[in-house]
Short mmCIF file of C-alpha atoms in Angstrom, two decimals:
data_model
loop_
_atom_site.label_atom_id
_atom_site.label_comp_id
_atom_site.label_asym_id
_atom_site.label_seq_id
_atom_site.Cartn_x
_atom_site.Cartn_y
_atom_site.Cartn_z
CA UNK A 268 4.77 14.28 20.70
CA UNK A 269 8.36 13.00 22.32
CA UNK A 270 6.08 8.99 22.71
CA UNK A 271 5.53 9.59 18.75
CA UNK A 272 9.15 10.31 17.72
CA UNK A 273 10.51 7.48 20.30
CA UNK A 274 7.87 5.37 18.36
CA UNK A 275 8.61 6.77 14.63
CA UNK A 276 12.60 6.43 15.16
CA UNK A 277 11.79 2.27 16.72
CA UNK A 278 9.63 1.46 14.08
CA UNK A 279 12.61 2.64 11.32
CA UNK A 280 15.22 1.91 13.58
CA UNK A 281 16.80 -0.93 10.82
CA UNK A 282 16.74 2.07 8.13
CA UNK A 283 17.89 4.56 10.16
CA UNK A 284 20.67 2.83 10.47
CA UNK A 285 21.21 2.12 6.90
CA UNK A 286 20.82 5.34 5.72
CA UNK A 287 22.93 6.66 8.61
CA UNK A 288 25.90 3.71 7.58
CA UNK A 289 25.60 4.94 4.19
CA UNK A 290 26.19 8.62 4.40
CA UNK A 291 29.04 7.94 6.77
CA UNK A 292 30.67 5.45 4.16
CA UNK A 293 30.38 8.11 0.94
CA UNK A 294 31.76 10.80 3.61
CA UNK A 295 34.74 9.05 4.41
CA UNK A 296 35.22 7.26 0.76
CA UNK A 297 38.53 9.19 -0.77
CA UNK A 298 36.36 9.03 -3.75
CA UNK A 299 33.58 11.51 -2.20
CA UNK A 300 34.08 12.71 1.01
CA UNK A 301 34.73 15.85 -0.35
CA UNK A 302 32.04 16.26 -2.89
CA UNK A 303 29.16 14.31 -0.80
CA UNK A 304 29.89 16.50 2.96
CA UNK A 305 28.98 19.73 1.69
CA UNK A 306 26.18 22.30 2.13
CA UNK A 307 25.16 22.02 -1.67
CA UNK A 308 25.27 18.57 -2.02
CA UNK A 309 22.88 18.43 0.74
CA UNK A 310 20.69 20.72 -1.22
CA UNK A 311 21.19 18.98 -4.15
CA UNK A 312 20.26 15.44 -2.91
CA UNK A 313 17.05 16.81 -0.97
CA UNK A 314 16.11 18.51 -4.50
CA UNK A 315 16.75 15.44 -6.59
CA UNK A 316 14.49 13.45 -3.41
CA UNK A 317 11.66 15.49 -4.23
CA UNK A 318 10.12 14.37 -7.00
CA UNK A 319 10.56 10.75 -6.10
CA UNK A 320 9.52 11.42 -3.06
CA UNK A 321 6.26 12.91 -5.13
CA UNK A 322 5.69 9.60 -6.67
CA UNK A 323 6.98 7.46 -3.47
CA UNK A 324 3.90 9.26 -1.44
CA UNK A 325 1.35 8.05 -3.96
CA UNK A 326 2.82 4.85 -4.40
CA UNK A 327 3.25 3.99 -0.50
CA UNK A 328 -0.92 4.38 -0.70
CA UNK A 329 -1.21 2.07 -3.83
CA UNK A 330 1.15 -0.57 -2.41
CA UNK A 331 -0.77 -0.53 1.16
CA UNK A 332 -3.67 -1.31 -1.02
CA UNK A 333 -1.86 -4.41 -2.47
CA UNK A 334 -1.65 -2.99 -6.27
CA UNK A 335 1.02 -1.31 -7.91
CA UNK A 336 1.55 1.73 -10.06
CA UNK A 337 3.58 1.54 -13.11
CA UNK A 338 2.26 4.45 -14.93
CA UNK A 339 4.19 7.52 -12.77
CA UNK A 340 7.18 8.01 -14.92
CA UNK A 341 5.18 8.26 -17.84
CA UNK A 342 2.50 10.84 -16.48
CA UNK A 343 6.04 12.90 -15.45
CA UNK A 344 6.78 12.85 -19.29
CA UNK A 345 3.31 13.54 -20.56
CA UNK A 346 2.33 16.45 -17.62
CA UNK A 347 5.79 18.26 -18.09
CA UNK A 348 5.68 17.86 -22.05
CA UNK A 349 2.40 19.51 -22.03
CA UNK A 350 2.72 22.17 -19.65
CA UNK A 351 6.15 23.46 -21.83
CA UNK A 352 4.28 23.03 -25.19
CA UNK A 353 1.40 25.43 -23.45
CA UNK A 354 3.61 27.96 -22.22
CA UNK A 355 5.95 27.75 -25.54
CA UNK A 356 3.31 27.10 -28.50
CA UNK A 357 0.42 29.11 -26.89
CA UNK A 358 1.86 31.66 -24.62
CA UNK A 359 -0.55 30.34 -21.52
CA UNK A 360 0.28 31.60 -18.29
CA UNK A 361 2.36 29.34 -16.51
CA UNK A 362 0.10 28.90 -13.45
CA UNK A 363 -2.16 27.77 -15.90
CA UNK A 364 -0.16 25.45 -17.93
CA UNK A 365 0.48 24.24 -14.46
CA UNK A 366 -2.68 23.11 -13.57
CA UNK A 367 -3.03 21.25 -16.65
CA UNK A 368 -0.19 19.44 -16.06
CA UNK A 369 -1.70 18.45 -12.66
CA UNK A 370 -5.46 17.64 -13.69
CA UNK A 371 -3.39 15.59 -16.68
CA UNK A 372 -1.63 13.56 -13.92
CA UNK A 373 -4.99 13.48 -11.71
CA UNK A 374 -7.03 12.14 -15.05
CA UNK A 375 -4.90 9.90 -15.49
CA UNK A 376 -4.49 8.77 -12.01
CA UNK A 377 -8.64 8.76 -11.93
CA UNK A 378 -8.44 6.61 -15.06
CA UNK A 379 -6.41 3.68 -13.30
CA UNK A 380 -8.52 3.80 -10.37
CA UNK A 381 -11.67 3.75 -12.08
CA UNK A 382 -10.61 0.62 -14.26
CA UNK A 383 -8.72 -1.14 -11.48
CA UNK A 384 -12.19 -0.22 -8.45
CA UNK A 385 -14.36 -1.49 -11.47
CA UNK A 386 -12.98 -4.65 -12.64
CA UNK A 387 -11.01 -7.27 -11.86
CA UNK A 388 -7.72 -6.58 -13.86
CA UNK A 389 -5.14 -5.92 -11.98
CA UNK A 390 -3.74 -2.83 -11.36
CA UNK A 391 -0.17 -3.58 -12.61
CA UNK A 392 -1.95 -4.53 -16.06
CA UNK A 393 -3.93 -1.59 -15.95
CA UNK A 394 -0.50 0.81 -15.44
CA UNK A 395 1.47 -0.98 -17.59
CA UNK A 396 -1.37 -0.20 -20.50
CA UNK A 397 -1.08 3.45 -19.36
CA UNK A 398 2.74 3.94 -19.04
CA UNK A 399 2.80 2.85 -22.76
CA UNK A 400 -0.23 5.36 -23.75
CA UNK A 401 1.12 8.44 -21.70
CA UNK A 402 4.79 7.53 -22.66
CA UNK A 403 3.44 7.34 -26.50
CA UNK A 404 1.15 10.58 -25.65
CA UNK A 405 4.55 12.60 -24.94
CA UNK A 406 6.30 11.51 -28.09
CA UNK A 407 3.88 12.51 -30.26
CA UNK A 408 3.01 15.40 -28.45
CA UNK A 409 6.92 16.65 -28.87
CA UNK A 410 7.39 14.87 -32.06
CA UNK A 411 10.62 13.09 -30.26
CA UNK A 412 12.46 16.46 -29.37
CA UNK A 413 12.55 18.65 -25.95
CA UNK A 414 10.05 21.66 -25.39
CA UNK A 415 12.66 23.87 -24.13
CA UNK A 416 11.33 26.76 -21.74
CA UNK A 417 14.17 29.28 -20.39
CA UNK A 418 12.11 32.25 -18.33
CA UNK A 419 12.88 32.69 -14.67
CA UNK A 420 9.43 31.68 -13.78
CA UNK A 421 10.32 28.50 -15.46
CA UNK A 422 12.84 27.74 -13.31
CA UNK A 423 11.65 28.93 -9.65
CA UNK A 424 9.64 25.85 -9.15
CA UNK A 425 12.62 22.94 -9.94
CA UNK A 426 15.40 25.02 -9.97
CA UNK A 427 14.28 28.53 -7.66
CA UNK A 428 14.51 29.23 -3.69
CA UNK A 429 12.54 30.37 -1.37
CA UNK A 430 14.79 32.24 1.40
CA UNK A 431 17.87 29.31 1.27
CA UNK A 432 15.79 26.43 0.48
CA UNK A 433 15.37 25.03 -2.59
CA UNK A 434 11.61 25.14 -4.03
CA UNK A 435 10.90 21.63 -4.40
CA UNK A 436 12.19 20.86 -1.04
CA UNK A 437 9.39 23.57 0.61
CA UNK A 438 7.19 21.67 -2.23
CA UNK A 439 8.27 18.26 -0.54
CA UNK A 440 7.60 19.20 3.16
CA UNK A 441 4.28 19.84 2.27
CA UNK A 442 3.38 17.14 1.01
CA UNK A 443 4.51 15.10 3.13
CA UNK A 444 2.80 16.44 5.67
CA UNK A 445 -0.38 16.58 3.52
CA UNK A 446 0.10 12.83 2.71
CA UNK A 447 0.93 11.71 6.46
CA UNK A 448 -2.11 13.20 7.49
CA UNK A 449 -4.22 11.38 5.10
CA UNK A 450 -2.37 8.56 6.20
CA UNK A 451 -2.44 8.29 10.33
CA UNK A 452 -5.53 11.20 10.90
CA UNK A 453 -8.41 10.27 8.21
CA UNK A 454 -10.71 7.55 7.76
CA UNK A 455 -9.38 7.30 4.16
CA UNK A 456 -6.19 6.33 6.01
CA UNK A 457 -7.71 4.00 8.19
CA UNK A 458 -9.82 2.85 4.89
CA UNK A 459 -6.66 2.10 3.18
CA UNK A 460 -5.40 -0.38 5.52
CA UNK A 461 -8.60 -2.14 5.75
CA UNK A 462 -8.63 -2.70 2.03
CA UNK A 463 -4.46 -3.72 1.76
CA UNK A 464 -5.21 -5.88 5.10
CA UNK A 465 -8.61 -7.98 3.19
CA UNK A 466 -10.37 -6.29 0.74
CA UNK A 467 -13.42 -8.43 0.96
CA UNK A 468 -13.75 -8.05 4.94
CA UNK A 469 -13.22 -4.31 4.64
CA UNK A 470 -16.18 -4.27 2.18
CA UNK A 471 -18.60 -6.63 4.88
CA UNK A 472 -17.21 -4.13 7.65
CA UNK A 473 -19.45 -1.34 5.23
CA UNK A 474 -16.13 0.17 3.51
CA UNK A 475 -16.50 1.50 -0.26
CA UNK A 476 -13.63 -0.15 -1.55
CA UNK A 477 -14.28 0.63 -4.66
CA UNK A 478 -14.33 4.52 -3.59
CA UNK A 479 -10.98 4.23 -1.66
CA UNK A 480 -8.91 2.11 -5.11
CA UNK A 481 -10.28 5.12 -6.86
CA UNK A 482 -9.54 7.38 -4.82
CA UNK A 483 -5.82 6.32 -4.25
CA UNK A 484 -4.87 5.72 -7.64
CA UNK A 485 -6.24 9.41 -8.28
CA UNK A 486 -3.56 10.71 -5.81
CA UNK A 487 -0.51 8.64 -6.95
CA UNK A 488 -1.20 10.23 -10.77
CA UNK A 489 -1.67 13.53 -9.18
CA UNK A 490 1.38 12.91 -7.51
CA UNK A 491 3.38 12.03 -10.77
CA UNK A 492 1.51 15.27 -12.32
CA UNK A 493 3.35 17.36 -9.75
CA UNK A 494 6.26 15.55 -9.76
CA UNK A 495 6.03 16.24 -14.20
CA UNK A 496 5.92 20.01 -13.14
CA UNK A 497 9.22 20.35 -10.62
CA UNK A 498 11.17 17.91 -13.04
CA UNK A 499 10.39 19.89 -16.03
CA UNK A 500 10.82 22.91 -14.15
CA UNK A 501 14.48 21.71 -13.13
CA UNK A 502 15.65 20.47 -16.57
CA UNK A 503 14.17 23.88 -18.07
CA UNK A 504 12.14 21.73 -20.39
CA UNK A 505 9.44 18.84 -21.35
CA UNK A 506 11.39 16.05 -22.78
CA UNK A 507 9.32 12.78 -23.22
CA UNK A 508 11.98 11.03 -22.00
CA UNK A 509 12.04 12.60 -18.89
CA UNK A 510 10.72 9.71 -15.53
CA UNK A 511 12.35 6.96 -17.74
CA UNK A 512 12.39 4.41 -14.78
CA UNK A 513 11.27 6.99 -12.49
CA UNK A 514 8.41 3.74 -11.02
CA UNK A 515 11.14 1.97 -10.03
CA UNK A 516 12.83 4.55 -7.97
CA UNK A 517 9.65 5.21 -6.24
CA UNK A 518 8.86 1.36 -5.86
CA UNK A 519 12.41 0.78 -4.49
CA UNK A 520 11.71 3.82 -1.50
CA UNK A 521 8.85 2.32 -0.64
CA UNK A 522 9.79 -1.39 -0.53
CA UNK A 523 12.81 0.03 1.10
CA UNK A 524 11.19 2.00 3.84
CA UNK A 525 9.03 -1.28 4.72
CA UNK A 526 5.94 -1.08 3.19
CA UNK A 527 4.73 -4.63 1.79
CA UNK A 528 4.16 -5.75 -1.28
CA UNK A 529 1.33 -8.00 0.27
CA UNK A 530 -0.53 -5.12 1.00
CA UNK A 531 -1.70 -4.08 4.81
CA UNK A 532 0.92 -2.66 6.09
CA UNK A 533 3.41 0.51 5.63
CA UNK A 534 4.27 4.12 7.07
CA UNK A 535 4.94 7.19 5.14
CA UNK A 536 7.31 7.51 7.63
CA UNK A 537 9.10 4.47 6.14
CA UNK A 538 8.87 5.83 3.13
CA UNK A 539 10.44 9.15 3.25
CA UNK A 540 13.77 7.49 4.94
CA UNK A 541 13.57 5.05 2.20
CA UNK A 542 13.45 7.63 -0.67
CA UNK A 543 16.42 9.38 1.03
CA UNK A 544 18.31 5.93 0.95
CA UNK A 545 17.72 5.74 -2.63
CA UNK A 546 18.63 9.02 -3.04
CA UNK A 547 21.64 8.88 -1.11
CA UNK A 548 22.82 5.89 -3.24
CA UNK A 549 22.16 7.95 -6.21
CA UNK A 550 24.62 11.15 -5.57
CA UNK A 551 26.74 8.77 -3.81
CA UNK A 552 26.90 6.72 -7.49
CA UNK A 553 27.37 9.23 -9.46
CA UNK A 554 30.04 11.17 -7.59
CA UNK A 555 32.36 7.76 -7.90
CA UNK A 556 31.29 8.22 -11.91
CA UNK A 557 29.64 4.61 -11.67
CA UNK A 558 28.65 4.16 -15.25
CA UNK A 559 24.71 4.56 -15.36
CA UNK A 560 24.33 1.18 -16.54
CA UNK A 561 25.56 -0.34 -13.52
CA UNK A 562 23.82 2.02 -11.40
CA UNK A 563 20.94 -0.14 -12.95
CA UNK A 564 22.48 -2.93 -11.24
CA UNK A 565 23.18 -1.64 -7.57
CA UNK A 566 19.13 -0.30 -7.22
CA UNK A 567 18.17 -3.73 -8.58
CA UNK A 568 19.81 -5.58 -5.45
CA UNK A 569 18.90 -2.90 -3.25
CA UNK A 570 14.32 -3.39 -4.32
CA UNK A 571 15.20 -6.98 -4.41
CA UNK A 572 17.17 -7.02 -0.75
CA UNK A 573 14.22 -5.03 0.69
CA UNK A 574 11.57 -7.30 -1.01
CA UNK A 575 13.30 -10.30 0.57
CA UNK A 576 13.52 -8.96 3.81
CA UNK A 577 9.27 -8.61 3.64
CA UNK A 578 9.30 -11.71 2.38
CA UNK A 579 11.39 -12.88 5.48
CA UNK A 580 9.19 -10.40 8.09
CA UNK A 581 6.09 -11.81 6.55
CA UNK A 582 7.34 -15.50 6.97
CA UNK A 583 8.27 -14.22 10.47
CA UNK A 584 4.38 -13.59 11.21
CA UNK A 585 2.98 -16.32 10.05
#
């Protein structure tokens, strides 16, 4: 266990350090050290992590596999629109409601994987098509205007504890966890880097590559689904403009936390320090009031600094 942490914290050592430089630069800032070194801003920035983290887990998997997924922040509009039109317009139980939003994000994700494993369009056509169809899907549901939901149930999920933790972050853990094993102790896993890696050796070597795409595209929108029902949850209603640029958040903690856009090659590992990065930089942002649009900006240089520096590994290898 000790050999796999030494390893883990070697591998990440670069943005460890990053993420570690950060939070001691908003700590000491005049600007936020006050705000940003407390016990509920901690809280608050592992909440607001979660559901990118959510989409970052799912799109670690895609991005291994060389592809991309565009379509997350619109399945977080569409599943969290739905689910607070069930509970609201047809009094469904909210576990219920829940799982629709979930299968929504699952059909979805089962839609791009059949269409991307089947043909040869490529996947960031395919989830560019269906960000515009579930982002379109939400404003008609809603008509344009927020379902607004204001129960206590509502709430425990996004905005509830459990003991002193915040429910998405006991949401997050598991995940994580669920994902990592998939990752490092499954053949899928193994399967997943075969495909990113070469795609046509992996299917001589007797791998269903077509099952695997499928398959991973199925967990990223599943992934966005739950991601649709914590959001929702913590903004007490659907809106369909809820996940507006959520993909690029979840692109930019992957990218971040070294996974490469040339497929092959990644860690979930990577990826959760890379989400907290972006998540740092977020809080950190908005407790200087940096006006949104240049907040735009700053994660723009941050995906395009990471991307360079695979570009520059990558180079390395060759």
């Amino acid at each position: 266990m000790s050999k796999n942490i030494k390893t883990y914290f070697h591998e990440n050592a670069g943005i460890l350090a990053a993420l570690v430089a950060l939070c001691i630069l908003l700590a000491i800032l005049p600007a936020t050290s006050k705000s940003f070194v407390s016990t509920r801003n901690f809280f608050n920035v592992l909440r607001q992590v979660s559901t990118n983290m959510f989409l970052a887990c799912g799109m670690t998997m895609v991005i291994i596999l060389g592809g991309i997924d565009l379509s997350v922040g619109s399945i977080i509009a569409l599943a969290g629109c739905v689910e607070a039109g069930m509970v609201v317009h047809l009094n469904m139980p909210l576990p219920l409601a829940i799982l629709i939003a979930l299968a929504i994000g699952l059909g979805v994700g089962m839609f791009n994987g059949y269409v991307v494993s089947t043909t040869t369009i490529p996947a960031f056509i395919v989830t560019l098509a269906t960000m515009n169809i579930c982002r379109g899907l939400a404003y008609v549901y809603t008509g344009g205007s927020p379902v607004r939901v204001m129960t206590d149930a509502w709430k425990f999920i996004g905005a509830g504890y459990i003991g002193p933790f915040p429910t998405p972050v006991i949401i997050m853990i598991a995940i994580l966890i669920i994902t990592a094993i998939i990752m490092n102790k499954t053949k899928l896993g193994r399967h997943i880097y075969a495909v990113g890696g070469n795609a046509q050796a992996a299917e001589y070597s007797g791998i269903n590559v077509r099952k695997v795409k499928f398959l991973v595209h199925s967990y990223s929108g599943l992934m966005a689904g739950l991601a649709g029902v914590v959001l929702a949850s913590r903004m007490y209603s659907g809106q369909p403009t809820a996940g507006d640029g959520a993909e690029m958040d979840a692109i930019a903690a992957t990218v971040v936390g070294g996974t490469s856009m040339a497929g092959g090659s990644g860690k979930i590992g990577g990826t959760i320090i890379g989400a907290l990065i972006i998540g740092v930089l977020n809080n950190g942002l908005n407790l200087m009031n940096v006006n949104s649009f240049w907040q735009y900006v700053v994660k723009g240089v941050v995906i395009l600094g990471a991307v360079y520096v695979d570009f520059l590994r990558n180079k390395n290898k060759k």
